[in-house]
Coordinates of C-alpha atoms in Angstrom, one line a residue:
X21 CA 134.6 92.9 107.3
X22 CA 132.3 89.9 106.7
X23 CA 133.5 87.4 104.1
X24 CA 132.8 88.6 100.5
X25 CA 129.5 87.5 99.1
X26 CA 128.8 87.3 95.4
X27 CA 125.3 88.6 95.5
X28 CA 123.0 89.9 98.3
X29 CA 119.4 91.0 98.0
X30 CA 117.7 94.2 99.1
X31 CA 114.0 93.8 99.5
X32 CA 111.9 97.0 99.4
X33 CA 109.1 96.3 101.9
X34 CA 108.3 99.9 103.1
X35 CA 105.3 100.7 100.9
X36 CA 102.1 101.9 102.5
X37 CA 100.0 100.0 100.0
X38 CA 97.4 102.8 100.0
X39 CA 95.4 101.2 97.1
X40 CA 94.7 98.2 99.5
X41 CA 92.9 100.7 101.7
X42 CA 91.8 99.3 105.1
X43 CA 93.8 96.1 104.6
X44 CA 97.0 98.0 105.1
X45 CA 95.7 100.4 107.8
X46 CA 97.7 98.7 110.5
X47 CA 100.2 96.5 108.6
X48 CA 102.7 97.0 105.8
X49 CA 101.6 95.7 102.4
X50 CA 104.1 92.8 102.3
X51 CA 102.7 91.5 105.6
X52 CA 99.1 91.1 104.1
X53 CA 98.0 87.5 104.3
X54 CA 97.8 85.5 101.0
X55 CA 96.8 82.1 99.8
X56 CA 95.5 80.5 103.0
X57 CA 98.8 80.3 104.9
X58 CA 101.2 82.8 103.5
X59 CA 102.0 86.5 103.5
X60 CA 103.1 88.4 100.4
X61 CA 106.7 88.7 101.5
X62 CA 107.1 84.9 101.7
X63 CA 107.5 84.9 97.9
X64 CA 110.6 87.1 97.5
X65 CA 112.2 85.7 100.7
X66 CA 111.6 82.1 99.5
X67 CA 112.9 83.0 96.0
X68 CA 116.1 84.3 97.6
X69 CA 116.8 81.2 99.6
X70 CA 115.9 78.9 96.7
X71 CA 118.2 80.9 94.4
X72 CA 121.1 80.6 96.8
X73 CA 121.0 84.2 98.1
X74 CA 121.4 83.9 101.8
X75 CA 121.9 87.6 102.8
X76 CA 118.8 89.7 102.5
X77 CA 118.2 93.2 103.8
X78 CA 114.5 93.9 104.3
X79 CA 113.8 97.7 104.1
X80 CA 110.8 98.5 106.2
X81 CA 109.1 101.9 106.9
X82 CA 105.3 102.0 107.0
X83 CA 103.7 100.1 109.9
X84 CA 106.6 97.7 110.3
X85 CA 105.7 96.1 113.6
X86 CA 103.8 93.1 112.3
X87 CA 106.2 92.6 109.4
X88 CA 109.3 92.7 111.7
X89 CA 107.6 90.3 114.1
X90 CA 106.6 88.0 111.3
X91 CA 110.2 87.8 109.8
X92 CA 111.8 87.5 113.2
X93 CA 115.2 85.9 113.0
X94 CA 114.4 84.5 109.5
X95 CA 114.3 80.8 110.7
X96 CA 111.2 79.7 108.6
X97 CA 113.1 80.7 105.4
X98 CA 116.4 79.3 106.6
X99 CA 117.8 82.8 106.9
X100 CA 118.9 82.6 110.6
X101 CA 122.6 82.5 109.8
X102 CA 125.8 83.5 111.5
X103 CA 127.0 84.9 108.2
X104 CA 124.5 87.0 106.4
X105 CA 120.9 85.9 106.9
X106 CA 117.9 88.3 107.1
X107 CA 118.2 91.9 108.5
X108 CA 115.4 94.3 109.1
X109 CA 116.6 97.8 108.0
X110 CA 114.5 100.6 109.2
X111 CA 115.2 104.2 108.2
X112 CA 116.0 105.5 111.7
X113 CA 119.1 103.4 112.0
X114 CA 120.9 104.6 108.9
X115 CA 123.5 107.1 107.7
X116 CA 122.0 110.4 108.6
X117 CA 119.9 109.7 111.6
X118 CA 116.1 109.6 111.4
X119 CA 115.2 110.4 107.9
X120 CA 112.3 108.6 106.2
X121 CA 113.2 106.8 103.0
X122 CA 112.4 109.4 100.3
X123 CA 112.2 106.9 97.4
X124 CA 113.3 103.4 96.4
X125 CA 116.9 104.6 95.4
X126 CA 117.2 106.7 98.6
X127 CA 116.2 103.6 100.7
X128 CA 119.1 101.7 99.2
X129 CA 121.4 104.7 99.5
X130 CA 120.7 104.9 103.2
X131 CA 121.9 101.3 103.5
X132 CA 125.2 101.6 101.6
X133 CA 127.1 100.8 104.8
X134 CA 125.1 97.6 105.2
X135 CA 125.8 96.5 101.7
X136 CA 129.5 97.4 101.9
X137 CA 129.8 95.1 105.0
X138 CA 129.4 92.2 102.6
X139 CA 131.4 93.7 99.8
X140 CA 129.2 92.0 97.1
X141 CA 129.9 91.9 93.4
X142 CA 126.2 92.1 92.7
X143 CA 123.0 93.4 94.4
X144 CA 119.5 92.2 93.6
X145 CA 116.9 94.9 94.4
X146 CA 113.4 93.3 94.8
X147 CA 109.9 94.4 95.6
X148 CA 108.1 93.1 98.6
X149 CA 104.6 93.1 97.0
X150 CA 104.6 90.6 94.1
X151 CA 103.4 87.0 93.9
X152 CA 105.8 84.9 91.8
X153 CA 108.3 82.1 91.8
X154 CA 111.6 83.0 90.2
X155 CA 115.2 81.7 90.1
X156 CA 117.3 84.8 90.6
X157 CA 120.5 82.7 90.0
X158 CA 119.6 82.3 86.4
X159 CA 119.0 86.0 86.0
X160 CA 122.4 86.6 87.7
X161 CA 124.1 84.3 85.2
X162 CA 122.5 86.2 82.4
X163 CA 123.6 89.5 83.9
X164 CA 127.2 88.3 84.1
X165 CA 127.2 86.8 80.6
X166 CA 126.0 90.2 79.2
X167 CA 128.5 92.2 81.3
X168 CA 125.6 94.4 82.3
X169 CA 125.6 97.2 84.8
X170 CA 121.9 96.6 85.4
X171 CA 119.5 93.8 84.3
X172 CA 115.8 94.3 84.7
X173 CA 113.4 91.3 84.8
X174 CA 110.6 91.8 82.2
X175 CA 107.4 90.1 81.4
X176 CA 105.4 90.4 78.2
X177 CA 102.0 91.7 79.2
X178 CA 98.8 91.9 77.0
X179 CA 99.0 95.0 74.9
X180 CA 95.8 96.4 76.5
X181 CA 97.4 96.2 79.9
X182 CA 100.7 97.7 78.9
X183 CA 99.8 101.4 79.8
X184 CA 99.7 100.4 83.5
X185 CA 103.5 99.5 83.5
X186 CA 106.9 100.9 83.1
X187 CA 107.9 99.5 79.7
X188 CA 111.2 98.7 77.9
X189 CA 112.1 98.9 74.3
X190 CA 114.9 96.5 73.4
X191 CA 117.1 95.6 70.5
X192 CA 117.6 92.0 69.1
X193 CA 120.1 91.2 71.9
X194 CA 117.6 92.4 74.6
X195 CA 119.8 95.4 75.4
X196 CA 117.4 98.2 76.6
X197 CA 117.3 101.1 74.2
X198 CA 114.4 103.2 75.6
X199 CA 112.0 103.3 78.5
X200 CA 108.4 104.3 78.6
X201 CA 106.7 105.0 81.9
X202 CA 103.0 104.1 81.8
X203 CA 102.5 105.5 78.3
X204 CA 99.0 106.1 76.8
X205 CA 100.1 104.6 73.5
X206 CA 102.7 102.0 74.2
X207 CA 105.3 100.9 71.7
X208 CA 106.3 97.9 73.7
X209 CA 104.6 95.3 75.9
X210 CA 107.8 94.4 77.8
X211 CA 106.9 95.4 81.3
X212 CA 109.4 95.9 84.2
X213 CA 108.7 93.5 87.0
X214 CA 110.5 95.6 89.6
X215 CA 113.2 93.0 89.9
X216 CA 116.7 94.3 89.3
X217 CA 120.3 93.0 89.4
X218 CA 123.0 95.6 89.6
X219 CA 126.8 95.4 89.5
X220 CA 127.4 96.9 93.0
X221 CA 130.4 99.0 92.0
X222 CA 128.3 100.8 89.3
X223 CA 125.2 101.1 91.4
X224 CA 127.0 102.6 94.4
X225 CA 128.4 105.5 92.3
X226 CA 124.9 106.3 90.8
X227 CA 123.2 106.1 94.2
X228 CA 125.6 108.7 95.5
X229 CA 125.2 110.9 92.4
X230 CA 121.5 110.6 92.7
X231 CA 121.5 111.6 96.4
X232 CA 123.5 114.7 95.6
X233 CA 121.0 115.8 92.9
X234 CA 118.5 118.1 94.5
X235 CA 116.1 117.7 91.6
X236 CA 115.9 113.9 91.8
X237 CA 112.8 112.0 93.2
X238 CA 115.3 109.3 94.4
X239 CA 113.5 106.5 92.5
X240 CA 115.1 103.6 90.6
X241 CA 112.6 103.7 87.7
X242 CA 112.4 107.5 87.3
X243 CA 116.0 108.6 88.2
X244 CA 118.8 106.1 88.7
X245 CA 118.2 103.7 85.8
X246 CA 117.5 106.5 83.3
X247 CA 120.8 108.2 84.6
X248 CA 122.7 104.9 84.0
X249 CA 121.1 104.7 80.5
X250 CA 122.0 108.3 79.6
X251 CA 125.6 107.6 80.7
X252 CA 125.8 104.7 78.3
X253 CA 125.9 101.9 80.8
X254 CA 124.9 98.4 79.6
X255 CA 121.3 97.8 80.6
X256 CA 119.6 94.5 79.6
X257 CA 116.1 93.0 79.9
X258 CA 115.8 89.5 81.2
X259 CA 112.7 87.7 80.0
X260 CA 110.6 85.9 82.6
X261 CA 107.6 83.8 81.5
X262 CA 106.1 82.4 84.7
X263 CA 103.3 83.6 86.8
X264 CA 103.7 87.1 88.2
X265 CA 101.2 89.4 89.9
X266 CA 101.6 92.8 91.5
X267 CA 99.1 92.6 94.3
X268 CA 98.8 96.4 94.9
X269 CA 95.1 96.7 94.5
X270 CA 92.1 95.0 96.1
X271 CA 91.1 93.4 92.7
X272 CA 94.6 92.1 92.0
X273 CA 94.9 90.7 95.6
X274 CA 91.5 89.0 95.2
X275 CA 92.4 87.6 91.8
X276 CA 95.9 86.4 92.9
X277 CA 94.3 84.4 95.7
X278 CA 91.7 82.8 93.6
X279 CA 94.3 82.0 90.9
X280 CA 95.4 79.3 93.3
X281 CA 92.1 77.5 92.7
X282 CA 92.5 77.7 88.9
X283 CA 94.2 74.6 87.5
X284 CA 95.1 76.6 84.3
X285 CA 97.2 79.0 86.3
X286 CA 100.9 78.2 86.6
X287 CA 101.4 78.8 90.4
X288 CA 101.9 75.5 92.2
X289 CA 102.7 76.2 95.8
X290 CA 103.1 72.5 96.6
X291 CA 106.1 72.1 94.3
X292 CA 108.9 70.5 96.5
X293 CA 111.6 71.7 94.2
X294 CA 110.7 75.4 94.8
X295 CA 109.1 75.6 98.2
X296 CA 107.4 78.7 99.4
X297 CA 108.3 78.9 103.1
X298 CA 106.1 80.7 105.6
X299 CA 105.8 81.3 109.3
X300 CA 102.6 79.3 109.8
X301 CA 101.0 79.3 113.3
X302 CA 100.4 75.9 114.8
X303 CA 96.7 74.9 114.5
X304 CA 94.8 71.6 114.6
X305 CA 93.7 70.1 111.3
X306 CA 90.7 71.7 109.7
X307 CA 87.2 70.2 110.1
X308 CA 84.6 70.0 107.4
X309 CA 81.2 68.8 108.8
X310 CA 79.3 66.0 107.0
X311 CA 76.5 68.5 106.2
X312 CA 78.8 71.1 104.8
X313 CA 79.3 71.5 101.0
X314 CA 82.7 72.5 99.9
X315 CA 83.6 73.0 96.2
X316 CA 86.9 74.0 94.6
X317 CA 88.1 75.8 97.8
X318 CA 91.2 75.9 100.0
X319 CA 90.7 75.5 103.8
X320 CA 93.6 76.1 106.1
X321 CA 94.4 74.4 109.5
X322 CA 92.2 75.1 112.4
X323 CA 89.2 76.1 110.3
X324 CA 85.7 74.7 110.8
X325 CA 83.2 74.5 108.0
X326 CA 79.5 73.6 108.6
X327 CA 78.0 75.7 105.8
X328 CA 78.5 76.2 102.1
X329 CA 81.9 77.0 100.6
X330 CA 82.5 77.6 96.9
X331 CA 85.6 78.8 95.0
X332 CA 87.0 80.5 98.2
X333 CA 90.0 80.5 100.4
X334 CA 89.8 80.2 104.2
X335 CA 92.9 81.0 106.2
X336 CA 93.6 79.4 109.6
X337 CA 91.0 79.3 112.4
X338 CA 88.0 80.5 110.4
X339 CA 84.6 79.3 111.3
X340 CA 81.7 79.1 108.8
X341 CA 78.5 78.1 110.7
X342 CA 75.6 76.1 109.5
X343 CA 73.5 77.8 106.8
X344 CA 76.2 80.3 106.0
X345 CA 77.4 80.7 102.4
X346 CA 80.8 81.8 101.3
X347 CA 81.4 82.2 97.5
X348 CA 84.3 83.7 95.5
X349 CA 85.8 85.1 98.6
X350 CA 89.0 85.3 100.7
X351 CA 88.5 85.0 104.5
X352 CA 91.6 85.8 106.6
X353 CA 92.6 84.2 109.9
X354 CA 90.3 84.0 112.9
X355 CA 87.1 85.3 111.3
X356 CA 83.7 83.9 112.2
X357 CA 80.8 83.8 109.7
X358 CA 77.6 83.0 111.5
X359 CA 74.5 81.1 110.6
X360 CA 72.6 82.3 107.5
X361 CA 75.2 85.0 106.6
X362 CA 76.1 85.3 102.9
X363 CA 79.6 86.4 101.8
X364 CA 80.2 86.8 98.1
X365 CA 83.0 88.4 96.0
X366 CA 84.6 89.7 99.2
X367 CA 87.8 89.9 101.2
X368 CA 87.2 89.6 104.9
X369 CA 90.2 90.6 107.0
X370 CA 91.5 89.0 110.2
X371 CA 89.3 88.4 113.3
X372 CA 86.1 89.9 111.8
X373 CA 82.7 88.7 112.8
X374 CA 79.8 88.4 110.2
X375 CA 76.7 88.0 112.3
X376 CA 73.6 85.9 111.5
X377 CA 71.9 86.6 108.2
X378 CA 74.3 89.5 107.3
X379 CA 75.1 90.0 103.6
X380 CA 78.6 91.0 102.4
X381 CA 79.2 91.7 98.7
X382 CA 77.2 90.5 95.8
X383 CA 77.6 88.6 92.5
X384 CA 78.1 90.8 89.4
X385 CA 74.9 89.4 87.8
X386 CA 72.9 90.6 90.8
X387 CA 73.9 94.2 90.4
X388 CA 71.9 96.5 88.0
X389 CA 74.8 98.8 87.1
X390 CA 78.1 97.0 86.7
X391 CA 79.9 100.2 87.6
X392 CA 78.6 99.8 91.1
X393 CA 80.0 96.3 91.4
X394 CA 83.4 95.4 92.9
X395 CA 85.0 93.3 95.6
X396 CA 83.6 94.2 99.1
X397 CA 86.2 94.5 101.9
X398 CA 85.6 94.1 105.6
X399 CA 88.5 95.4 107.8
X400 CA 90.4 93.6 110.5
X401 CA 88.3 93.1 113.8
X402 CA 85.1 94.6 112.3
X403 CA 81.7 93.2 113.2
X404 CA 78.9 93.2 110.7
X405 CA 75.8 93.1 112.8
X406 CA 72.8 90.7 112.5
X407 CA 71.0 91.3 109.1
X408 CA 73.6 94.0 108.3
X409 CA 74.6 94.7 104.7
X410 CA 78.0 95.5 103.2
X411 CA 77.5 96.7 99.6
X412 CA 79.7 95.5 96.7
X413 CA 82.8 97.6 96.3
X414 CA 82.4 99.0 99.9
X415 CA 85.3 99.1 102.3
X416 CA 84.3 99.0 106.0
X417 CA 86.7 99.5 108.8
X418 CA 84.2 100.2 111.5
X419 CA 81.4 98.0 112.9
X420 CA 78.3 97.8 110.7
X421 CA 75.0 98.0 112.6
X422 CA 72.5 95.2 112.2
X423 CA 69.1 95.8 110.7

């Protein structure tokens, strides 16, 4: 038996991320690059370390190879420890042989033996696909102070966005009295962030009950938490008021990247008191040529800019040749944008090639019908041929012939 730990974290990182389309064709959603030098999973991992949680189980399932390789022994996040540290938990290693995780609750159920090894008082259950900085130790203190069985982090969202979320109705003490799952006419704007702290002795019992219920979808939000509520357990909402973004769609991933360039957005990744750690490949310093024009953009190591860059993020080892224009776009590592090419309102995945005078995406004002406009996406390793065109909102994962 390992020494008793007060709180360990279980990080759900198995999602396919189907709404991200071709960006998650070969990698799990939490491994998608973000912000010039990060991946999405860097945020919950860094939050754990900064909050004093040093034992983290990462539950992987869909396309886990790159994610497993990225996390490795956990050293970049100071999670390479003799006691605890980071553990990759794949479904085929667990209780009943090779059964896929059926839902978020089943994923934790299959890892009861792992959690019991550390005999924790509390378990934090986190999602692997949100961008935010949060001190889980403050939420844990709140959970203990309330004597809660489950505490759910919540964010007050604009009322018009509320129907997209699981919502909580609370009393004056922030005890949860009712849940609404993506209601058409919401009565609350307190949205669940998918960040939970449970008292382990309670959760363990409900996970086993849930697994034995043939009618359950084995999901925290749909099954386990409502069952706890129905049984009269103490459930509390914990108010979070910082930056938080679910990057589950192309638009939200694009917005969350460009939020880094917006001084009004409260997401400072250079704050030394709450460092976001990442496994950044070694690369030489970036180079911006004297004839290049770069405005309000972020350029990572190893990138070379000879053309025009405006309100965009370049990851490592990207080349923008002379006469090429990149605006309002995210360009992932190793991509080459050749002379005369124009990339606007787009996400270009890793190691793509945009040949001479090709056009990817368009500005909204240049599109006749705004319904036809959206962020264009070029998949990993795709070549867009000379004079080729990728329309707004298009997703291309095969080479585009030139004109």
